């Protein structure tokens, strides 16, 4: 026997019950949870599947194990052997729902998807949420960039808030308590010299706090989609919730697990460049700069060097207008992508766990060391976690956990005046790795207009240092068999220090002679949950459960910033080295109290009714409108037995239907109008205030989401094949929105209730065993989802909602789908062909209206949509003996993006498509026939940098040039692992030994011409889609590792 | 059911959260104030700062059109929306001026009101001269009107004169309210109300003179003369705001700091250099070989006095056609030091207004010769005042026959050349050029950028700014009713 003996409270008639738990093939199941129904008393089966528990005759033992159907057995003797049925279908599987409440999937009236990292090889990834990528229908998850430690953007069922300034991230719940998952973009810009949008969400790829969790600590992740699933969580879960359950110690032990892995990362997909022409003036072709190691600044200069519109590399000389001949014989093409390194990630994970019948514990430590694909960037993360539970009394259990994460990183800039904007302009005439002159200053061919990206990386980045503590305790008391009271409280606390250093010779620091930004973010979040659950079986047909609860969430984000400008000694990164300092501070406090109730009625294990209600009090709403109530109702009906006789073909069928409402307030500090300190002051000893340009309607009311969902779950061939389908639609009324106003009103935006919109979608999951026998199992899971949405109403004074203005503008009018992109287009004639002017050029006007952009009523027209037509994936898990093999293919169909780097590279003559130059071409289209009609164009046009690729009015502002289809098919993951079972494992005193190899994103098919189109120009948490480029591109990776258990 | 639930819920709330109403009152942004907490002086500093900033952003583009400077490597600027100017005026200056004015009204603080009116007039002036029709009568109403209708330039000019006249009468009248701008918040005149009064008269003269095509040259000139008589009386009256070592002058930032570290900056244009190095107006007295202000504005790459300005749109070409242009902004120059001022309107300009108005009132035309003694004196005084301001000696310069031409020989081009030089980095030059349709009789040698023919507007000058894209997308109907090609002249230039 391997049980640890414990002292036991002896109750009347208690006896020892023992038994073996096995699966259908007779193999003992270790780690099965055995619980006496209605109490906290429980145990776990040992390695052979044996268990032992003190129970009274008449008690009901509940056997539950993830991946198997839960079984209940009434104690009638001293032995109870149990066979658990594998729930291939996840049909009767226990899933974790709101507040960590475990429910059988059977009774749910909404859709929950559960993913276990065990099934998903996360090795080499530092962010646990990536386990969900491609595995949950209706969940869109993307790395915002490929930088080490970068953020992950999550959308459940598309945009749920249209406000571009609000994020749509779901609520992250860990073991029943919420985790703050905000990204804080901060303010990392100088007081002058940057064109970037204030705040800087486009400047760096900030990590999100869910990424602080050690992926190896996670037992399961549930995705609660839709308002019905999250109704109990209230406002904060209006975008859905991701519910994470961590690993707990299991009976026996101590058990030690050690995982070691190494991952290599590379950037493979890059924009295709022309390799024929050197740097040179866009009209005269005069070489601006010739590399000359003997010159003090490294170059012989003949003009302004910026473009790649020069003569061919094959020309060995150039004759200047005044007759001087310049030697070009040493010129050659140098790939700017030499900038990228091979990134290396090393991970070490160790955990020790175990339990007795009264006490369980789990301790883990991990070290994750990531060297980015960009030189001088890294992300190092260390995590510790300790959790324990103690059964104080038979009906009272206390559990607690503490986790600590430290991460420090160095991140590269993106966006305006960044490494990646420089790279998009960079002329491949110059080797990018020769970034420094002998005196340590920047080797720069273009007089500083384009920074050398390598120099930028080596001298300037954003350093972050984060300490994150989470401590919580929870008490579970079962005063009666039918009643359980749980109280949990948590303190989530992190402090992050950030430092951005920009020396004076980088463009972005040039206006202030270099700058340093030191930011401090201190977050503390208090969370308190009280749940009272009353469960009663009225008779053998009726069961009711009533849950009442109270939740308090109180968060405080303290931000302070000091920016020092004008560096005394250019290379020293310390605020004391700056001559001018500026400071800023803000305090964001959010308070939310909710009370809720959840009533469930079960009838004959086939009909389940659920009614919930929640009232929230929210600090961000005006006093009078602060309290609001919203209900939900759901019905689930297992119709199999009523309609069909149990058959071998049709095993199970369920329909579910739900309606739910959720209310939502605005963000912090948006209601009302204030006067704020003028940011540029004090000035000359004078302080000053000015009217804020933001106004919030003082009578704003909560936004209401009304969601309807219908779904069905069908199983065939004894659960070998299962189908789950959901249709949902949500009407959002009185959406809260910061409506951009014309500055001439004196306001830049007004936060108010502004119209309604609707979203809808379908999700389908089909899973089945292609092969299932005693030796081999090949399971395939297909996910498919489609999502749509449109603006249904806007206030009279509001014609459209603008998400982001650029040459491709993301905005929507009434009737428009969410994510609609507008742009300028080529002028066309009646037959739809492009109009060609007398000069042989197309004309960009943006409408059918003939005329130049500057005059007339030209307006942008609808040119695309940022969201995909559908997303589908197939996950294959194949196990054969000790070998398991899996691969996940994901296909995103449709979705348009504007690559901001592409236009830079086009205008500068860097792209492969600009290789066609200095030749004439007759553009396709129709020209005037001289009699008011049109004929096929015959006018030849000289294609040149200035006359064509750089031409604003006739070429490069047209959406047909700028907007690209970002569809892709990816081999997202392929992984292979082998479990050693031979004698040498035992000889080495190991319980388990396995080795594995994974590859991520190694195959990508896409029509898109830039880097991997999956990255977003805006950091995680931003609500603007349809823009890419100027960010650290996504990489592919290969991981190798080994797991030991003893 | 629902009611039972609600009751239980309420009991629970009271039992467990124990929250009072004020528990939720945490939604006020830190550091914010209500309008009642602020005095007029608290608001004045930022308003002045943004008014000056509006002018800077305008000149950042217009200075390229004026050929004071070129973009990096000799590039000519295309159409611009000067969105920084729009934001400064509409988001930061006008709404706060409105608050000051309403506070002044409530407190019967007439002098403060006058100052707010003058600042309003300056903002409207920059705006209308840049975009022609602009929102004003319906603007700055906050949520009451988020798509303000536009006023015509003609109406705006009426408003400007109305504001200035009202300011003048308030400043000339008594104010015993006890509220006055302080020496610290008044970043321009340090609380000197007499200077504000003279500024109002000088501004009035400036705007009268803008209307030579509308009111007729003689009437406009006489109106300007009437006003200027009570205008600025010395360089100490200049309407300017100095920057500090901490909040550094933006021209210094862009043209000197950026250049010093090898970053993007502008170059000095050939047109300006040609006015100052004897090319356009050869010095004939034998003493002066160069305008002594040139080394105050500009410097050459090699530090010599052989200034070769960049031809606008010439990609590095200078006046002789070779790519040897070498002139940049002066490091630590008068306008390009960390604490340099930005001048909105100067005593020197006042004198050139007087000189031009006298010339026109005397029947002068773009090609005529001769002016009155007063007019000629104003011309010389203008030069001297400007040179005094810049700390260079004017004696030799005005003595040169090419400058001291005598009242009988004075041409409009002499006055406008001197005004062009004295108003370096002031967008008023863009008004002057447009008032005279870029006439080369008035502005000698002024030619379209060298690459104009291959650009979007061949053969045409850019003579206005376009409306910013935020305005176009958020106030579309009013913008489309008023938008014109960047090459269409504004009302007063028609």
Tab-separated table of C-alpha atoms in Angstrom, chain A residues 182-524:
chain	number	residue	atom	x	y	z
A	182	UNK	CA	-4.465	44.744	-18.484
A	183	UNK	CA	-1.592	45.889	-20.570
A	184	UNK	CA	-0.487	49.341	-19.494
A	185	UNK	CA	0.866	51.129	-22.523
A	186	UNK	CA	2.282	54.007	-20.502
A	187	UNK	CA	3.784	57.068	-22.057
A	188	UNK	CA	7.190	56.583	-23.552
A	189	UNK	CA	7.383	59.501	-25.975
A	190	UNK	CA	9.527	62.623	-25.804
A	191	UNK	CA	7.943	66.058	-25.418
A	192	UNK	CA	8.691	66.762	-29.042
A	193	UNK	CA	9.894	64.936	-32.114
A	194	UNK	CA	7.561	61.954	-32.267
A	195	UNK	CA	4.548	61.567	-34.511
A	196	UNK	CA	3.323	58.518	-32.679
A	197	UNK	CA	-0.114	58.476	-31.166
A	198	UNK	CA	0.094	59.621	-27.567
A	199	UNK	CA	0.275	56.818	-25.079
A	200	UNK	CA	2.438	54.660	-27.223
A	201	UNK	CA	0.374	51.488	-27.590
A	202	UNK	CA	1.887	51.311	-31.046
A	203	UNK	CA	5.437	51.797	-29.783
A	204	UNK	CA	6.091	48.648	-27.837
A	205	UNK	CA	4.546	45.273	-27.601
A	206	UNK	CA	3.609	45.168	-23.949
A	207	UNK	CA	3.116	41.856	-22.231
A	208	UNK	CA	-0.126	41.045	-20.458
A	209	UNK	CA	-0.333	39.782	-16.939
A	210	UNK	CA	-1.912	36.433	-17.738
A	211	UNK	CA	1.473	35.720	-19.269
A	212	UNK	CA	2.934	35.719	-15.763
A	213	UNK	CA	1.375	32.353	-15.058
A	214	UNK	CA	3.673	29.404	-15.444
A	215	UNK	CA	2.092	27.285	-18.195
A	216	UNK	CA	3.151	24.139	-16.400
A	217	UNK	CA	1.089	25.003	-13.314
A	218	UNK	CA	-2.147	24.829	-15.233
A	219	UNK	CA	-4.390	21.803	-15.004
A	220	UNK	CA	-7.119	23.045	-17.289
A	221	UNK	CA	-8.395	26.131	-19.052
A	222	UNK	CA	-12.078	26.662	-19.704
A	223	UNK	CA	-13.306	29.253	-22.114
A	224	UNK	CA	-16.689	30.629	-21.173
A	225	UNK	CA	-18.236	32.117	-24.246
A	226	UNK	CA	-21.219	34.330	-24.304
A	227	UNK	CA	-23.147	36.246	-21.728
A	228	UNK	CA	-25.029	33.228	-20.360
A	229	UNK	CA	-21.792	31.580	-19.368
A	230	UNK	CA	-20.418	34.647	-17.716
A	231	UNK	CA	-23.614	36.166	-16.338
A	232	UNK	CA	-22.515	35.522	-12.775
A	233	UNK	CA	-19.223	37.320	-13.242
A	234	UNK	CA	-20.977	40.439	-14.354
A	235	UNK	CA	-19.521	43.483	-16.007
A	236	UNK	CA	-15.937	42.446	-16.016
A	237	UNK	CA	-16.711	39.295	-17.962
A	238	UNK	CA	-18.791	41.033	-20.598
A	239	UNK	CA	-16.158	39.921	-23.104
A	240	UNK	CA	-16.225	36.335	-21.897
A	241	UNK	CA	-14.012	34.628	-19.391
A	242	UNK	CA	-11.075	32.320	-19.407
A	243	UNK	CA	-11.134	30.148	-16.334
A	244	UNK	CA	-7.861	28.602	-15.340
A	245	UNK	CA	-7.567	25.811	-12.805
A	246	UNK	CA	-4.149	25.140	-11.428
A	247	UNK	CA	-2.630	21.828	-10.506
A	248	UNK	CA	-3.134	20.520	-7.003
A	249	UNK	CA	-1.229	17.932	-5.096
A	250	UNK	CA	-2.657	14.462	-5.536
A	251	UNK	CA	-2.740	11.772	-2.912
A	252	UNK	CA	0.633	10.161	-2.431
A	253	UNK	CA	3.970	11.579	-3.158
A	254	UNK	CA	5.943	13.600	-2.871
A	255	UNK	CA	6.185	13.531	-6.615
A	256	UNK	CA	8.761	15.516	-8.472
A	257	UNK	CA	8.497	16.543	-12.079
A	258	UNK	CA	11.282	18.152	-13.985
A	259	UNK	CA	10.990	19.510	-17.486
A	260	UNK	CA	13.836	20.916	-19.486
A	261	UNK	CA	13.488	22.374	-22.930
A	262	UNK	CA	15.210	24.465	-25.513
A	263	UNK	CA	13.514	26.296	-28.349
A	264	UNK	CA	14.989	27.932	-31.403
A	265	UNK	CA	13.127	30.700	-33.163
A	266	UNK	CA	13.567	32.206	-36.588
A	267	UNK	CA	11.879	34.772	-38.725
A	268	UNK	CA	11.269	33.157	-42.014
A	269	UNK	CA	8.631	35.124	-43.824
A	270	UNK	CA	9.909	38.506	-44.916
A	271	UNK	CA	8.783	40.922	-47.633
A	272	UNK	CA	10.439	40.188	-50.988
A	273	UNK	CA	12.945	42.872	-51.927
A	274	UNK	CA	14.445	44.000	-55.184
A	275	UNK	CA	18.128	43.187	-55.454
A	276	UNK	CA	18.919	45.022	-58.666
A	277	UNK	CA	19.073	48.719	-57.857
A	278	UNK	CA	21.205	50.612	-55.385
A	279	UNK	CA	20.428	53.610	-53.265
A	280	UNK	CA	19.983	56.786	-55.262
A	281	UNK	CA	17.939	59.922	-55.698
A	282	UNK	CA	14.360	59.399	-56.769
A	283	UNK	CA	14.677	61.685	-59.795
A	284	UNK	CA	18.372	62.146	-60.602
A	285	UNK	CA	19.561	58.707	-59.405
A	286	UNK	CA	22.570	60.454	-57.880
A	287	UNK	CA	24.031	58.109	-55.247
A	288	UNK	CA	23.573	59.890	-51.945
A	289	UNK	CA	26.184	57.983	-50.025
A	290	UNK	CA	28.974	55.611	-50.984
A	291	UNK	CA	30.559	53.550	-48.238
A	292	UNK	CA	34.044	54.834	-47.533
A	293	UNK	CA	35.761	53.394	-44.463
A	294	UNK	CA	38.274	56.245	-44.567
A	295	UNK	CA	35.679	58.983	-44.236
A	296	UNK	CA	34.915	60.204	-40.708
A	297	UNK	CA	31.224	59.403	-40.996
A	298	UNK	CA	31.820	56.282	-43.071
A	299	UNK	CA	30.520	57.663	-46.338
A	300	UNK	CA	31.337	59.826	-49.294
A	301	UNK	CA	28.244	61.893	-49.722
A	302	UNK	CA	26.907	63.275	-52.997
A	303	UNK	CA	23.452	64.216	-51.899
A	304	UNK	CA	20.615	63.284	-49.674
A	305	UNK	CA	20.645	59.510	-49.225
A	306	UNK	CA	17.269	58.057	-48.477
A	307	UNK	CA	15.805	56.125	-51.410
A	308	UNK	CA	16.612	52.966	-53.356
A	309	UNK	CA	15.868	54.577	-56.700
A	310	UNK	CA	19.488	54.558	-57.899
A	311	UNK	CA	21.324	52.843	-60.737
A	312	UNK	CA	21.742	49.053	-60.978
A	313	UNK	CA	24.339	47.392	-58.780
A	314	UNK	CA	25.894	46.189	-62.034
A	315	UNK	CA	26.879	49.767	-62.927
A	316	UNK	CA	30.414	50.298	-61.775
A	317	UNK	CA	30.405	54.056	-62.043
A	318	UNK	CA	28.076	57.007	-62.067
A	319	UNK	CA	28.572	60.249	-63.933
A	320	UNK	CA	27.404	63.267	-61.987
A	321	UNK	CA	25.623	66.141	-63.770
A	322	UNK	CA	28.837	68.148	-63.630
A	323	UNK	CA	30.818	65.337	-65.280
A	324	UNK	CA	32.533	63.910	-62.205
A	325	UNK	CA	32.633	60.144	-62.274
A	326	UNK	CA	31.950	58.223	-59.057
A	327	UNK	CA	33.246	54.696	-58.521
A	328	UNK	CA	30.457	52.250	-57.718
A	329	UNK	CA	32.386	49.047	-58.235
A	330	UNK	CA	32.174	47.944	-54.608
A	331	UNK	CA	28.408	48.087	-54.373
A	332	UNK	CA	26.437	45.012	-53.559
A	333	UNK	CA	23.067	43.976	-52.257
A	334	UNK	CA	22.993	43.282	-48.518
A	335	UNK	CA	19.887	41.751	-47.054
A	336	UNK	CA	18.406	43.917	-44.317
A	337	UNK	CA	17.067	40.727	-42.783
A	338	UNK	CA	20.591	39.967	-41.602
A	339	UNK	CA	19.273	41.972	-38.675
A	340	UNK	CA	17.537	38.916	-37.259
A	341	UNK	CA	19.196	36.436	-34.961
A	342	UNK	CA	18.075	32.979	-34.062
A	343	UNK	CA	16.096	33.404	-30.878
A	344	UNK	CA	16.680	30.900	-28.134
A	345	UNK	CA	14.331	30.008	-25.336
A	346	UNK	CA	15.453	27.820	-22.464
A	347	UNK	CA	13.035	26.585	-19.870
A	348	UNK	CA	13.412	24.704	-16.681
A	349	UNK	CA	10.394	23.677	-14.701
A	350	UNK	CA	10.275	21.732	-11.526
A	351	UNK	CA	7.328	20.893	-9.339
A	352	UNK	CA	6.878	18.870	-6.206
A	353	UNK	CA	3.441	17.792	-5.130
A	354	UNK	CA	1.624	15.370	-2.992
A	355	UNK	CA	-1.230	14.923	-0.618
A	356	UNK	CA	-2.490	13.045	2.305
A	357	UNK	CA	-6.173	12.674	2.961
A	358	UNK	CA	-6.121	15.892	4.964
A	359	UNK	CA	-3.438	17.907	3.376
A	360	UNK	CA	-2.351	18.585	-0.168
A	361	UNK	CA	0.454	20.663	-1.483
A	362	UNK	CA	1.955	21.732	-4.742
A	363	UNK	CA	5.110	23.667	-5.248
A	364	UNK	CA	6.634	24.731	-8.527
A	365	UNK	CA	9.489	26.798	-9.734
A	366	UNK	CA	10.309	27.719	-13.275
A	367	UNK	CA	12.883	29.618	-15.137
A	368	UNK	CA	12.203	30.804	-18.629
A	369	UNK	CA	14.997	32.447	-20.481
A	370	UNK	CA	14.286	33.944	-23.863
A	371	UNK	CA	16.709	35.623	-26.198
A	372	UNK	CA	14.730	37.331	-28.921
A	373	UNK	CA	15.151	37.107	-32.654
A	374	UNK	CA	16.219	40.719	-32.502
A	375	UNK	CA	19.670	41.442	-31.131
A	376	UNK	CA	19.765	42.839	-27.622
A	377	UNK	CA	16.216	41.831	-26.728
A	378	UNK	CA	15.293	39.262	-24.156
A	379	UNK	CA	12.592	38.153	-21.801
A	380	UNK	CA	13.431	36.252	-18.640
A	381	UNK	CA	10.743	34.994	-16.366
A	382	UNK	CA	10.950	33.184	-13.068
A	383	UNK	CA	7.893	31.858	-11.346
A	384	UNK	CA	7.224	30.237	-8.007
A	385	UNK	CA	3.955	28.869	-6.837
A	386	UNK	CA	2.908	27.191	-3.692
A	387	UNK	CA	-0.563	25.975	-3.005
A	388	UNK	CA	-1.920	23.881	-0.205
A	389	UNK	CA	-5.183	22.710	1.185
A	390	UNK	CA	-5.996	21.468	4.611
A	391	UNK	CA	-9.084	19.676	5.816
A	392	UNK	CA	-9.514	21.231	9.234
A	393	UNK	CA	-12.721	19.487	10.047
A	394	UNK	CA	-14.761	16.986	8.160
A	395	UNK	CA	-16.847	19.856	6.819
A	396	UNK	CA	-14.302	22.632	6.771
A	397	UNK	CA	-11.451	23.003	4.409
A	398	UNK	CA	-9.022	25.811	3.962
A	399	UNK	CA	-6.834	26.269	0.968
A	400	UNK	CA	-4.421	28.899	-0.007
A	401	UNK	CA	-1.913	29.693	-2.691
A	402	UNK	CA	0.862	32.129	-3.214
A	403	UNK	CA	2.511	32.767	-6.489
A	404	UNK	CA	5.305	35.011	-7.459
A	405	UNK	CA	6.551	35.966	-10.877
A	406	UNK	CA	9.503	38.037	-11.756
A	407	UNK	CA	10.132	38.956	-15.313
A	408	UNK	CA	12.594	41.237	-16.890
A	409	UNK	CA	12.719	42.017	-20.510
A	410	UNK	CA	14.205	44.227	-23.135
A	411	UNK	CA	11.869	44.996	-25.992
A	412	UNK	CA	12.344	46.616	-29.360
A	413	UNK	CA	10.308	49.574	-30.584
A	414	UNK	CA	7.653	49.380	-33.200
A	415	UNK	CA	5.449	51.969	-34.836
A	416	UNK	CA	6.480	55.521	-35.599
A	417	UNK	CA	10.240	56.222	-35.645
A	418	UNK	CA	11.033	52.702	-34.569
A	419	UNK	CA	13.304	49.878	-35.510
A	420	UNK	CA	10.659	48.564	-37.840
A	421	UNK	CA	9.775	51.806	-39.506
A	422	UNK	CA	13.505	52.286	-40.128
A	423	UNK	CA	13.745	48.759	-41.471
A	424	UNK	CA	10.892	49.381	-43.893
A	425	UNK	CA	12.779	52.341	-45.385
A	426	UNK	CA	16.225	50.784	-45.208
A	427	UNK	CA	18.084	50.619	-48.513
A	428	UNK	CA	19.727	47.228	-48.981
A	429	UNK	CA	22.784	48.891	-50.453
A	430	UNK	CA	24.257	49.051	-46.959
A	431	UNK	CA	25.106	46.142	-44.664
A	432	UNK	CA	22.770	46.519	-41.734
A	433	UNK	CA	25.128	44.960	-39.236
A	434	UNK	CA	27.782	47.635	-39.795
A	435	UNK	CA	25.963	49.885	-37.439
A	436	UNK	CA	28.676	51.619	-35.541
A	437	UNK	CA	31.586	53.841	-36.494
A	438	UNK	CA	34.958	53.525	-34.839
A	439	UNK	CA	34.028	56.216	-32.295
A	440	UNK	CA	30.865	54.373	-31.275
A	441	UNK	CA	28.502	56.741	-33.081
A	442	UNK	CA	25.852	55.614	-35.509
A	443	UNK	CA	26.897	54.454	-38.932
A	444	UNK	CA	24.112	56.055	-40.861
A	445	UNK	CA	23.885	56.422	-44.612
A	446	UNK	CA	20.893	58.693	-44.608
A	447	UNK	CA	21.949	61.583	-42.387
A	448	UNK	CA	19.855	60.232	-39.577
A	449	UNK	CA	16.540	60.378	-41.364
A	450	UNK	CA	16.464	56.590	-41.287
A	451	UNK	CA	18.080	55.199	-38.185
A	452	UNK	CA	20.144	52.103	-38.566
A	453	UNK	CA	17.806	49.456	-37.089
A	454	UNK	CA	20.731	47.515	-35.664
A	455	UNK	CA	22.163	50.596	-33.984
A	456	UNK	CA	18.697	51.348	-32.674
A	457	UNK	CA	18.469	47.863	-31.172
A	458	UNK	CA	21.860	47.946	-29.593
A	459	UNK	CA	21.465	51.403	-28.065
A	460	UNK	CA	17.821	51.809	-27.276
A	461	UNK	CA	15.059	49.591	-26.037
A	462	UNK	CA	12.428	49.333	-23.372
A	463	UNK	CA	13.536	47.494	-20.286
A	464	UNK	CA	10.899	46.109	-17.997
A	465	UNK	CA	11.187	44.588	-14.594
A	466	UNK	CA	8.078	43.152	-13.077
A	467	UNK	CA	7.341	41.616	-9.714
A	468	UNK	CA	3.966	40.032	-9.441
A	469	UNK	CA	2.554	38.505	-6.271
A	470	UNK	CA	-0.758	36.821	-5.923
A	471	UNK	CA	-1.906	35.490	-2.643
A	472	UNK	CA	-5.277	34.037	-1.873
A	473	UNK	CA	-7.069	32.005	0.674
A	474	UNK	CA	-10.332	30.246	0.544
A	475	UNK	CA	-12.478	28.599	3.115
A	476	UNK	CA	-15.023	25.983	2.316
A	477	UNK	CA	-17.571	25.042	4.917
A	478	UNK	CA	-20.329	22.515	4.579
A	479	UNK	CA	-22.572	23.019	7.560
A	480	UNK	CA	-25.133	20.669	6.074
A	481	UNK	CA	-25.039	18.080	3.392
A	482	UNK	CA	-27.122	20.340	1.230
A	483	UNK	CA	-25.276	23.557	1.868
A	484	UNK	CA	-21.847	24.745	1.120
A	485	UNK	CA	-20.341	28.125	1.891
A	486	UNK	CA	-17.187	29.277	0.199
A	487	UNK	CA	-15.383	32.451	0.924
A	488	UNK	CA	-12.293	33.426	-1.022
A	489	UNK	CA	-10.192	36.508	-0.946
A	490	UNK	CA	-7.252	37.478	-3.036
A	491	UNK	CA	-4.649	40.156	-3.275
A	492	UNK	CA	-3.180	40.576	-6.716
A	493	UNK	CA	-0.257	42.884	-6.637
A	494	UNK	CA	2.340	43.817	-9.163
A	495	UNK	CA	4.834	46.504	-9.619
A	496	UNK	CA	6.514	47.103	-12.873
A	497	UNK	CA	9.417	49.343	-13.597
A	498	UNK	CA	10.091	50.359	-17.157
A	499	UNK	CA	12.958	52.234	-18.589
A	500	UNK	CA	13.222	53.553	-22.083
A	501	UNK	CA	16.513	54.971	-23.151
A	502	UNK	CA	16.943	56.927	-26.365
A	503	UNK	CA	20.290	58.490	-27.161
A	504	UNK	CA	20.340	61.864	-28.965
A	505	UNK	CA	21.464	60.450	-32.282
A	506	UNK	CA	18.299	58.423	-32.847
A	507	UNK	CA	15.626	60.256	-34.789
A	508	UNK	CA	12.997	59.997	-32.079
A	509	UNK	CA	15.352	61.479	-29.484
A	510	UNK	CA	16.866	64.102	-31.716
A	511	UNK	CA	14.453	66.920	-30.878
A	512	UNK	CA	15.212	66.775	-27.199
A	513	UNK	CA	18.831	65.636	-27.322
A	514	UNK	CA	18.027	62.187	-26.098
A	515	UNK	CA	15.650	61.113	-23.394
A	516	UNK	CA	15.026	58.592	-20.685
A	517	UNK	CA	11.608	57.538	-19.482
A	518	UNK	CA	11.297	55.796	-16.156
A	519	UNK	CA	7.838	54.470	-15.442
A	520	UNK	CA	6.528	52.837	-12.323
A	521	UNK	CA	3.282	50.976	-12.323
A	522	UNK	CA	1.893	49.657	-9.092
A	523	UNK	CA	-1.225	47.635	-9.257
A	524	UNK	CA	-3.124	46.157	-6.416
